[in-house]
Coordinates of C-alpha atoms and ligand atoms in Angstrom, one line a residue:
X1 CA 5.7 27.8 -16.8
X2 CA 3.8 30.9 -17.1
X3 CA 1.6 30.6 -14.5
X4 CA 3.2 31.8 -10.7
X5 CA 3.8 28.1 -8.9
X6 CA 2.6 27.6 -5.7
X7 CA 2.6 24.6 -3.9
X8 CA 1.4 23.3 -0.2
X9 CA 2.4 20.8 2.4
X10 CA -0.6 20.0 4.4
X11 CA 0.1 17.6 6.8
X12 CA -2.8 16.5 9.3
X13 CA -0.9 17.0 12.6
X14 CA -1.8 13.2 14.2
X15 CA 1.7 12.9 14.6
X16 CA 5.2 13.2 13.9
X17 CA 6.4 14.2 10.5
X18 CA 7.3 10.6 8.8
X19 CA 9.9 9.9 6.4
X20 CA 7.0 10.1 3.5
X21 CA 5.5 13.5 4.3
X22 CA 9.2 14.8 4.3
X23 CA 9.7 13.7 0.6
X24 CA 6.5 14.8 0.0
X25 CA 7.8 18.3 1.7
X26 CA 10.9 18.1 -0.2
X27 CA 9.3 17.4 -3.6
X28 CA 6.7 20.4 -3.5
X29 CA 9.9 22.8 -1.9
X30 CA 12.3 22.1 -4.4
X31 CA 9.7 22.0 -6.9
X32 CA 8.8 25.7 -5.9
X33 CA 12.2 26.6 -5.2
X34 CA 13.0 25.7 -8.9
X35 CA 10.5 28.2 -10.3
X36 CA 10.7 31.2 -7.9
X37 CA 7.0 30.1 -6.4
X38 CA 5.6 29.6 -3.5
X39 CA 5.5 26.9 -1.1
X40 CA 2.9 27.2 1.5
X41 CA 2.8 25.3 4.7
X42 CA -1.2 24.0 5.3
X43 CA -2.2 22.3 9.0
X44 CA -5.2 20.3 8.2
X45 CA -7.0 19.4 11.9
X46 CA -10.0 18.7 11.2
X47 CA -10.2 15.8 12.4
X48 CA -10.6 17.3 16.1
X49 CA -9.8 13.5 17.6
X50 CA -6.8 13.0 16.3
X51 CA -4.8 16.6 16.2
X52 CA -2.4 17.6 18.5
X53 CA -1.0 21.1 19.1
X54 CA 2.2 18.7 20.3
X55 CA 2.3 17.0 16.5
X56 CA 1.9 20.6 14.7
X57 CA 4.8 21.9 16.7
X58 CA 6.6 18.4 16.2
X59 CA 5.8 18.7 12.4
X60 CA 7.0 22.1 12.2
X61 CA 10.6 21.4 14.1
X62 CA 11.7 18.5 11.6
X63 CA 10.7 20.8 9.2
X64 CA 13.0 23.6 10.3
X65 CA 15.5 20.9 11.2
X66 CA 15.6 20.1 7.5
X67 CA 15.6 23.5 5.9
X68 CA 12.6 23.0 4.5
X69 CA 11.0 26.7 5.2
X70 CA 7.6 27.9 4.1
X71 CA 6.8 31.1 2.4
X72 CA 3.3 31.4 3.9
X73 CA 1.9 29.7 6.8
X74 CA 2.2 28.8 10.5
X75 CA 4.5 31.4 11.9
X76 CA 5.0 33.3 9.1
X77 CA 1.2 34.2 7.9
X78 CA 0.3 35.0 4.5
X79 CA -2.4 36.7 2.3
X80 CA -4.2 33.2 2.2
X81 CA -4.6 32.7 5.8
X82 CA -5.4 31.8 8.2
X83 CA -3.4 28.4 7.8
X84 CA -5.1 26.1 10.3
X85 CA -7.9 24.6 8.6
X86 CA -9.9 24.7 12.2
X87 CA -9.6 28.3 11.7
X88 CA -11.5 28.5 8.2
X89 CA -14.4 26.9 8.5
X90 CA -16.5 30.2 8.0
X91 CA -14.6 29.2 3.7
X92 CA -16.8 25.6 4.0
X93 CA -19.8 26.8 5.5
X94 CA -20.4 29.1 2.1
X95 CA -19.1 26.3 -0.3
X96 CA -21.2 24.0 1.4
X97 CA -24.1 26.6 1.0
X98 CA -23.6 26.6 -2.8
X99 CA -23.7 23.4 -3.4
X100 CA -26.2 22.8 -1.3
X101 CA -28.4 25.4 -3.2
X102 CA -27.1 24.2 -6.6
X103 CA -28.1 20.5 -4.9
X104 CA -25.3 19.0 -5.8
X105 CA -25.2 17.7 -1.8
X106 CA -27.8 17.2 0.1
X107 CA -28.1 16.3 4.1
X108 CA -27.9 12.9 5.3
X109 CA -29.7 11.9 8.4
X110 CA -28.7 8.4 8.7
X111 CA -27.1 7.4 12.1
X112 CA -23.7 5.9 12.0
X113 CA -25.5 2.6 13.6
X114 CA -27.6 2.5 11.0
X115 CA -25.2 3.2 8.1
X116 CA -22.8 0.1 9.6
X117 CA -26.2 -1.8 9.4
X118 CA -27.2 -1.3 5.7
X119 CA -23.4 -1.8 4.8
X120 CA -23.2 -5.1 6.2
X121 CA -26.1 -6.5 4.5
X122 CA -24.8 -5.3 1.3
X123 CA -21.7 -6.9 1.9
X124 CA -23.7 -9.8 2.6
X125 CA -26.0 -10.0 -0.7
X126 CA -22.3 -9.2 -2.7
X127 CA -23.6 -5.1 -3.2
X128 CA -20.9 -2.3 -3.1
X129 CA -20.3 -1.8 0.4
X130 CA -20.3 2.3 -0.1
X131 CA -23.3 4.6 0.7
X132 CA -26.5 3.8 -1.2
X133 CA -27.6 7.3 -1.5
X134 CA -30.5 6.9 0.6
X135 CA -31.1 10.6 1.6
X136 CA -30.4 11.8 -1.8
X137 CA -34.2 11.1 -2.5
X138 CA -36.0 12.4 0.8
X139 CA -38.4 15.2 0.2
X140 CA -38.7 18.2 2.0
X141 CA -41.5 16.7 4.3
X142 CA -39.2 13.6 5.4
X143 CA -36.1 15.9 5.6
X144 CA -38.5 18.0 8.2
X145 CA -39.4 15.4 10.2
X146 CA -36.0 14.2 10.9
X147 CA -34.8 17.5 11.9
X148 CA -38.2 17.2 14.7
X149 CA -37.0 14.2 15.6
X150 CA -33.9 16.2 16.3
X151 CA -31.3 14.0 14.6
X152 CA -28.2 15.4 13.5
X153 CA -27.5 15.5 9.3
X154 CA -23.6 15.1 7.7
X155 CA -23.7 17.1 3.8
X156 CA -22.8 14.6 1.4
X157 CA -21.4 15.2 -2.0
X158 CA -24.3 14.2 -4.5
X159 CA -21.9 12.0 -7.2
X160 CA -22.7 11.8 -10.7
X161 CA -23.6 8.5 -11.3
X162 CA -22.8 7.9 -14.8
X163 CA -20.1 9.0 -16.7
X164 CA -16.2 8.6 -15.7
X165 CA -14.2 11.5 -13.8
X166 CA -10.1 11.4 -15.6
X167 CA -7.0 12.3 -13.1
X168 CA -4.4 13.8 -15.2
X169 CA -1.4 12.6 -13.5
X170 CA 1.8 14.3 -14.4
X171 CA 3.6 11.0 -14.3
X172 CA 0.9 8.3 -14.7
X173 CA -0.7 10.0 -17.2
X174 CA -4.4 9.9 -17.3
X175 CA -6.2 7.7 -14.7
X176 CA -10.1 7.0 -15.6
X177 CA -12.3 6.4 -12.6
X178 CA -16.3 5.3 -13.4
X179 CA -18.1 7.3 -11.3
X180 CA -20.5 4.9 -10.3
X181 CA -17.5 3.6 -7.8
X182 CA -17.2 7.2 -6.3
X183 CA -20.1 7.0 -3.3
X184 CA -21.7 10.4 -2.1
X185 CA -18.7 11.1 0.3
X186 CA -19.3 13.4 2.9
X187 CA -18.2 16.9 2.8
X188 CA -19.3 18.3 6.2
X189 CA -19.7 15.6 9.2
X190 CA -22.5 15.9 11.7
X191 CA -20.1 17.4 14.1
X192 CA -20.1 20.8 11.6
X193 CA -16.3 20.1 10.8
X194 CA -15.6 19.1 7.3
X195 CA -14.2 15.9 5.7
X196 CA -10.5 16.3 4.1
X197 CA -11.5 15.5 0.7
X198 CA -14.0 18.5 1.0
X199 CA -11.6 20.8 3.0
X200 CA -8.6 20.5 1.0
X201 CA -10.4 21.6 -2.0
X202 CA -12.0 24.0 -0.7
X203 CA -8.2 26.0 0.8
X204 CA -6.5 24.9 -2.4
X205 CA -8.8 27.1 -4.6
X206 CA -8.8 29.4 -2.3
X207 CA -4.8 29.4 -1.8
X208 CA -4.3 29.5 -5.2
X209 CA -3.0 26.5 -5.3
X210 CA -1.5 25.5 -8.9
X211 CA 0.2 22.1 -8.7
X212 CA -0.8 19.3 -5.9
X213 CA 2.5 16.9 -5.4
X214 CA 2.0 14.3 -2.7
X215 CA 1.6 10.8 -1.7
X216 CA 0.1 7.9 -4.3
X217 CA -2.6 6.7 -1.5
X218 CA -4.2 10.0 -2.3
X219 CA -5.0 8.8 -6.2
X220 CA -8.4 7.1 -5.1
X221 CA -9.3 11.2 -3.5
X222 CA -8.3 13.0 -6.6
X223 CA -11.6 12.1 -8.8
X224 CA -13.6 12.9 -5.9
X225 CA -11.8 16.2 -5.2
X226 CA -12.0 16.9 -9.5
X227 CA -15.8 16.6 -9.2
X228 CA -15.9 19.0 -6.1
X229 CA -13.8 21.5 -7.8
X230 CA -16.1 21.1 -11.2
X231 CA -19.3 21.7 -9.0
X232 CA -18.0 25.1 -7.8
X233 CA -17.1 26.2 -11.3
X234 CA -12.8 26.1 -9.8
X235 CA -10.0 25.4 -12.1
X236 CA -8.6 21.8 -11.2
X237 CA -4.6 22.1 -10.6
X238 CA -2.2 20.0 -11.7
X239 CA -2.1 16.5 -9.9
X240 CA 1.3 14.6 -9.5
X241 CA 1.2 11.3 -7.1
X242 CA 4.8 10.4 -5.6
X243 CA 5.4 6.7 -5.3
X244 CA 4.7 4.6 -2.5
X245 CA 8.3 4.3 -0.2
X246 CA 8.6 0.3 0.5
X247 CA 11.2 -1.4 3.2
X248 CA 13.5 -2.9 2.1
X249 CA 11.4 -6.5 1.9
X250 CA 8.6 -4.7 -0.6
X251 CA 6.3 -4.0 2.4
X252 CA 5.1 -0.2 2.9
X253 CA 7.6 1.5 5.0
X254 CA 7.2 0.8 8.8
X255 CA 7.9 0.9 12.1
X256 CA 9.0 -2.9 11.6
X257 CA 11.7 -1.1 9.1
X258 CA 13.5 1.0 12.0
X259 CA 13.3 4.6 12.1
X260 CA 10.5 5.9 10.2
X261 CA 10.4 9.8 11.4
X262 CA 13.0 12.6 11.0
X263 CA 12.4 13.2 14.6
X264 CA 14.3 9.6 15.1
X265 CA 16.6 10.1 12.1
X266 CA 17.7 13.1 14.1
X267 CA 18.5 11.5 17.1
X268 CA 19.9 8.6 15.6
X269 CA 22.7 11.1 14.3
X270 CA 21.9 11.6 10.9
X271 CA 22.3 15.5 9.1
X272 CA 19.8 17.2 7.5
X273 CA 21.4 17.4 4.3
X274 CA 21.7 13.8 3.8
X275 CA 18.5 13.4 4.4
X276 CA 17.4 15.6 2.1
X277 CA 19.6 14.0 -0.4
X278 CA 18.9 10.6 0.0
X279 CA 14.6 11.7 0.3
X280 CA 15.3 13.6 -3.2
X281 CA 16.3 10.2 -4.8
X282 CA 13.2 8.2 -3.3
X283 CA 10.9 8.8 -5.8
X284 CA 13.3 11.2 -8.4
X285 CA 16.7 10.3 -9.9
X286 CA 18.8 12.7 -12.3
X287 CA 20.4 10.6 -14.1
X288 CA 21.4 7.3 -13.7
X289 CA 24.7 7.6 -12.0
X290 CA 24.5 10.9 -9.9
X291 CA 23.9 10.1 -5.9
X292 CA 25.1 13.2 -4.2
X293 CA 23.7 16.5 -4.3
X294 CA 23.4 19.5 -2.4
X295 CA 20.3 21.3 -1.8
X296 CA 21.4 23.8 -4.2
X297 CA 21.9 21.3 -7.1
X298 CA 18.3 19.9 -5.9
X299 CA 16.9 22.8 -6.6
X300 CA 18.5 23.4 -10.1
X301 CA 17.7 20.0 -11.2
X302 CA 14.5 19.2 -10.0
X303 CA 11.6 18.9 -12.1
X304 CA 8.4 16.7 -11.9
X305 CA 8.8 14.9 -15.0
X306 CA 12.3 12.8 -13.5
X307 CA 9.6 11.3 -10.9
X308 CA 9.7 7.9 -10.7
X309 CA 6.3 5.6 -11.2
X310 CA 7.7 2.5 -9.7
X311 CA 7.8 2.3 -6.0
X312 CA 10.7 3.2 -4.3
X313 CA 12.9 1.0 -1.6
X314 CA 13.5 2.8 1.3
X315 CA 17.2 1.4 2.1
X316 CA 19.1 2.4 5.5
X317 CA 22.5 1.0 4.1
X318 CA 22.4 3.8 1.5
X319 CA 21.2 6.1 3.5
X320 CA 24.2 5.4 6.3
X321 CA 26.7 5.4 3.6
X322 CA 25.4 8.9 2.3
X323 CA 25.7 10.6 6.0
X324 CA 29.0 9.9 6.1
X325 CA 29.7 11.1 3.1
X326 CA 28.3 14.5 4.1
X327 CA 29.8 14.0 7.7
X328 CA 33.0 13.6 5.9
X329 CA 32.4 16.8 4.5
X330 CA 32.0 19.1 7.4
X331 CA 34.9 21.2 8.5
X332 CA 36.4 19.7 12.3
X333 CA 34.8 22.5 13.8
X334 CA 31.1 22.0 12.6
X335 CA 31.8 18.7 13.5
X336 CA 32.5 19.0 16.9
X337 CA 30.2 21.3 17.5
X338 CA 27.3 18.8 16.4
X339 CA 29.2 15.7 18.3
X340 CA 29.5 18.1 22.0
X341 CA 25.8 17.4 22.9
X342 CA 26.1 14.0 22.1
X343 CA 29.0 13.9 24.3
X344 CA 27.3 15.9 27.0
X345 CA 24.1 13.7 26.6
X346 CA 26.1 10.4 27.3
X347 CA 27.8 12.1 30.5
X348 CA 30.8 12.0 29.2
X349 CA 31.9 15.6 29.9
X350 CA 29.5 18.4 31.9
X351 CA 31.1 21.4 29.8
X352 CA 33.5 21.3 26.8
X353 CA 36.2 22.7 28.8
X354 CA 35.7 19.9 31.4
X355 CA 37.9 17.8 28.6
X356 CA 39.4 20.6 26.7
X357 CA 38.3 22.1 23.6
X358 CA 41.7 20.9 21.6
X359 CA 41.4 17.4 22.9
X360 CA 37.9 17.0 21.7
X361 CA 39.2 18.6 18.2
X362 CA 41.7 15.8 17.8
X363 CA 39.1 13.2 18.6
X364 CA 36.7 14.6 16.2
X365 CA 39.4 14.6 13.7
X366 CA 40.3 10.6 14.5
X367 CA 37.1 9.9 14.3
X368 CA 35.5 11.7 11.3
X369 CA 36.2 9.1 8.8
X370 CA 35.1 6.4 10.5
X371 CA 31.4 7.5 11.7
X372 CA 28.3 7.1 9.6
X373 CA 26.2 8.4 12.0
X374 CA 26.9 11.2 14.7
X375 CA 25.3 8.7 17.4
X376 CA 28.8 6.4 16.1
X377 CA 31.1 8.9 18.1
X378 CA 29.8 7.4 21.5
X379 CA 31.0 3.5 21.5
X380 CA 34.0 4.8 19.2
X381 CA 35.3 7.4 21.7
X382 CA 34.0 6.5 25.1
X383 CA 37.2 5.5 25.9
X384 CA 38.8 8.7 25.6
X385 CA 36.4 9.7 28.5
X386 CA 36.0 7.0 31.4
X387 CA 38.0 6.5 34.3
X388 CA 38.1 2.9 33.8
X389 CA 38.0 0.5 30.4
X390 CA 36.9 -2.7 30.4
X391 CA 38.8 -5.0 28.1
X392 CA 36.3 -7.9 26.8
X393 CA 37.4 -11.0 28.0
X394 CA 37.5 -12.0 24.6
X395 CA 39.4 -9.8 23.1
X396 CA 41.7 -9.9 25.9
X397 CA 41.9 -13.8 25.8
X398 CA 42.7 -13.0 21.6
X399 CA 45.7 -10.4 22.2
X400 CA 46.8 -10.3 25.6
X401 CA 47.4 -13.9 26.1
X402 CA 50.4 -13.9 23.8
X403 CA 53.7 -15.0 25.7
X404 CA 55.3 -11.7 24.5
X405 CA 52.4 -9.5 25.3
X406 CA 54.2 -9.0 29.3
X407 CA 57.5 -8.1 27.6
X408 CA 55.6 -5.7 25.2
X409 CA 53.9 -3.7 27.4
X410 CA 56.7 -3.3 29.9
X411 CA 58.9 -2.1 27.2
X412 CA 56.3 0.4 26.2
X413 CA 55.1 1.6 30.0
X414 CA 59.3 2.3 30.6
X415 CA 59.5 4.2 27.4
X416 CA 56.5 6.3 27.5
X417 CA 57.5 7.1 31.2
X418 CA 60.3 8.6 29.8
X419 CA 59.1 10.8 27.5
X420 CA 59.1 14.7 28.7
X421 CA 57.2 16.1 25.5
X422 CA 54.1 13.6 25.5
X423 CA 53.0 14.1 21.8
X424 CA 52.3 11.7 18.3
X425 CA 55.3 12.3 17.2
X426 CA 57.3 11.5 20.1
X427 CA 54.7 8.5 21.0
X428 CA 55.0 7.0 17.8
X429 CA 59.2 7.2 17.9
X430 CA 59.0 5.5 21.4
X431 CA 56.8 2.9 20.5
X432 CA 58.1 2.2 17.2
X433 CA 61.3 1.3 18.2
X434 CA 60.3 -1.7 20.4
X435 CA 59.5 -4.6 17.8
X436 CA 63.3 -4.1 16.3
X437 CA 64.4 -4.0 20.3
X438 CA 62.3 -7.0 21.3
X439 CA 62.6 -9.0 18.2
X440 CA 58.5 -9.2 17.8
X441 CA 56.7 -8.8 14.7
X442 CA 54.9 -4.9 14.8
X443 CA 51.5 -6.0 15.3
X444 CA 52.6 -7.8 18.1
X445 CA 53.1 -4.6 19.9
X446 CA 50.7 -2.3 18.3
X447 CA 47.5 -4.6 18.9
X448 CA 48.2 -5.3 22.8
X449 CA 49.3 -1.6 23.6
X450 CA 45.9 -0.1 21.5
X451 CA 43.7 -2.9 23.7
X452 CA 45.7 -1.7 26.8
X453 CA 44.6 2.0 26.3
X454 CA 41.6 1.4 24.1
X455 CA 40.1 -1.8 25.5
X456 CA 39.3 -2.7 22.3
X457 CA 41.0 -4.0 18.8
X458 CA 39.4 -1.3 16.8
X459 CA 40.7 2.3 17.5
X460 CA 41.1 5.4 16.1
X461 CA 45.0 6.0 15.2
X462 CA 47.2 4.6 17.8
X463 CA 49.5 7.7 18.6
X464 CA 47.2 10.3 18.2
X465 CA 45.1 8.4 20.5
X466 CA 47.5 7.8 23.2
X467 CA 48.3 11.9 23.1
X468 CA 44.9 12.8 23.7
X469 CA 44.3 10.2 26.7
X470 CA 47.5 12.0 28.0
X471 CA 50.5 10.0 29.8
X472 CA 49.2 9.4 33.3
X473 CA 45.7 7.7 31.4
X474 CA 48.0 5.9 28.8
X475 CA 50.5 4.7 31.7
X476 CA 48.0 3.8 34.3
X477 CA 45.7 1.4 31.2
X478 CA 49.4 0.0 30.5
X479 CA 49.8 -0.9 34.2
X480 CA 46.5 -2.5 34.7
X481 CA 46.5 -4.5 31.2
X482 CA 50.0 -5.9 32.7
X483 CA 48.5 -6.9 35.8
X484 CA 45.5 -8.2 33.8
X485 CA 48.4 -9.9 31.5
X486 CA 50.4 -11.6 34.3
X487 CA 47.5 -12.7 36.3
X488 CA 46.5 -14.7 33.0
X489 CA 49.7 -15.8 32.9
X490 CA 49.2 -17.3 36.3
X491 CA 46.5 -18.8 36.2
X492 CA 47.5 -20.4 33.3
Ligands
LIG501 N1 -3.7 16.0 5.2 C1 -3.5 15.1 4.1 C2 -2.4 14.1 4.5 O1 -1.7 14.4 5.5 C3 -3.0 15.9 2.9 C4 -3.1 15.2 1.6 C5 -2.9 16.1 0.4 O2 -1.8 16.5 0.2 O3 -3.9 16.4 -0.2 O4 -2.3 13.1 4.0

């Protein structure tokens, strides 16, 4: 491509950034990542109601969190600025001027009452419910005496009203709209602040913008943003329209799905790299058989043309299965590092050193292949951390109630007593030795002792464990399981 890329992310700060306007984000990063262009980070707030300062910084933080980093923008400026679209509204006012003079848009002094009036009785007698252009036609007399009257005009866009206005889509090829369906939308609202359509033209020619990737609900906006940037005499950019993301049961991707923002994926344990990864293939696949890549292979391999039409199934299995992969991946120290403040936040431990830096590497180690999430660590390891386990009665009823169980956990309590060096290696000798001693088949000692000291039939490694809980832990859980064992035994 000859041209020098650049790309924008504009996302209207109502909120936090979802799981769509991250692939969005993605797609135009990599995309200018792959050609050494620029990817510029755009806050459109015009819509004074609904903006937050909170959801611009919110926005910005999952971006960070995810790498995704902008070239010009919030933050970081830029020769294009300023980046707020509140803060350029002196850019609208003159392109509204134009077109104004040129009168391709004219004022518009209907009241909303009366607009929602006039669209219900179209509905009613089966017209198109859209504007019907009624202050397209007022002369300068009837345009003054509404201004007397001291009512308040929007600027609408005056539409062409025959002919048909053709998106070029880089994946769905060309897209004809008639223009008789596009109604004179307006470009500056009666409040001064203009309409997104309008604005995002207006900061995309101006920013240079040379390729506009984002969402397929934007399609029905491109025609009308075409014929804006044909009326100012700007060069139209290249359009590409990402699928829609679906749940899993075909319905758009929401709330009733799960998580829907990288805020919650976040929390929920998930890294920034498998998101990433598994955004990159909602929407864009390499080849048929390739499901992991880095951020690095993203950006060598991306290009707009592997974009998928069809809509993509946003599934939460996959994505699970792909952070473990890349949990699996981390060295133990990263690792650890990442799982400490979930520790800390669950009140297992105040400090690291509280539990000892070694013990919680061990852990991290036992437990690495076994979480999908970060968040996993908690019910797998809380063990490790309480005073007191509770054993389910269930579970309990399932492997304690055996008649060798007492036997079994004496043996092991006398031999782990014993031992002076209280490491695996020395744990595992100990306990290995008792099924040959007691004449009882392995898992018949392995399963009560791990529910003893684990409370539960699912652990990490069984020796490993029981070095990390440390003797007097280990011996005490025996004790209590025994009591637990033998009062069972009574009472039954
Ligand atoms: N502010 C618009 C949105 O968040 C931007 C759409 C566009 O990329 O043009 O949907």
């Amino acid at each position: 491509m000859s041209k020098k890329i650049r790309v924008r992310f504009a996302p209207s700060p109502t909120g936090v950034l979802h799981i769509g306007g991250a692939r969005t984000a993605l797609y135009n990063w990599l995309f200018a990542r792959h050609h050494g262009g620029k990817f510029i980070l755009r806050i459109e707030d015009t819509d004074r109601s609904r903006s937050t300062e909170e959801a611009t910084s919110a926005i910005i933080s999952s971006l960070k969190w995810l790498g995704l980093d902008w070239d010009e923008g919030p933050e970081v400026g830029g020769s294009y600025g300023p980046y707020h679209q509140t803060e350029r509204l002196s850019f609208y006012e003159e392109a509204v001027a134009e077109l104004l003079k040129a009168r391709m848009a004219y004022k518009c002094y209907c009241s909303p009452e009366e607009l929602e009036e006039r669209r219900k009785l179209a509905l009613k007698s089966g017209k198109p419910p859209g504007y019907d252009g009624r202050c397209r036609k007022l002369t300068e007399k009837e345009q003054k005496d509404y201004e007397e009257e001291g009512r308040k005009c929007a600027i609408r866009f005056a539409c062409p009203k025959e002919g048909e206005t053709i998106v070029s889509d880089t994946i769905r090829g060309d897209v004809v709209f008639q223009n008789t369906v596009l109604e004179d939308f307006i470009l500056v609202r009666a409040n001064g602040l203009p309409t997104y359509n309008f604005a995002a033209v207006i900061d995309d020619a101006a920013m240079k913008i040379t390729h506009i990737i984002r969402g397929v609900d934007h399609l029905t906006n491109t025609p009308k943003q075409i014929l804006l940037y044909e009326a100012l005499g700007l060069s139209v950019p290249v359009f590409t329209h990402l699928p829609m993301i679906l749940g899993s049961d075909g319905k758009p991707l929401s709330k009733r799905h799960g998580a829907t923002s990288v805020e919650e994926y976040k929390k929920d344990g998930y890294l920034p790299g498998a998101i990433l990864n598994y955004l990159a293939l909602l929407g864009w696949s390499y080849d048929e058989k390739t499901t992991i890549f880095s951020v690095q292979d993203l950006i060598e391999k991306f290009t707009l043309d592997k974009i998928t039409k069809n809509p993509a199934i946003f599934d939460n299995i996959k994505l699970q299965w792909m952070n473990g992969c890349y949990i699996r991946e981390l060295s133990v120290d990263k690792l650890m590092d990442l799982l400490i403040p979930i520790w800390v936040d669950a009140g297992f431990f105040a400090k690291p050193s509280d539990f000892g830096i070694g013990n919680l590497k061990t852990i991290t180690a036992l437990v690495q292949e076994r979480i999908k999430c970060l968040t996993d660590v908690l019910e797998l390891t809380d063990f490790f951390f309480k005073e007191e386990i509770g054993i389910d009665p269930k579970t309990a009823d399932k492997v304690l109630k055996n008649p060798e169980v007492s036997k079994v956990l004496e043996a092991a309590h006398e031999k782990l007593k014993e031992l002076e060096k209280f490491d695996t290696e020395n744990v595992e000798a100990a306990l290995r030795s008792i099924p040959a001693e007691l004449d009882v088949k392995p898992k018949l000692v392995f399963q009560p002792i791990r529910v003893a000291v684990t409370g539960r039939t699912v652990s990490p490694p069984l020796f490993e464990t029981i070095e990390v809980l440390g003797k007097e832990k280990t011996l005490k859980r025996i004790e209590l399981a025994q009591e637990a064992t033998e009062e069972r035994e009574g009472n039954g």
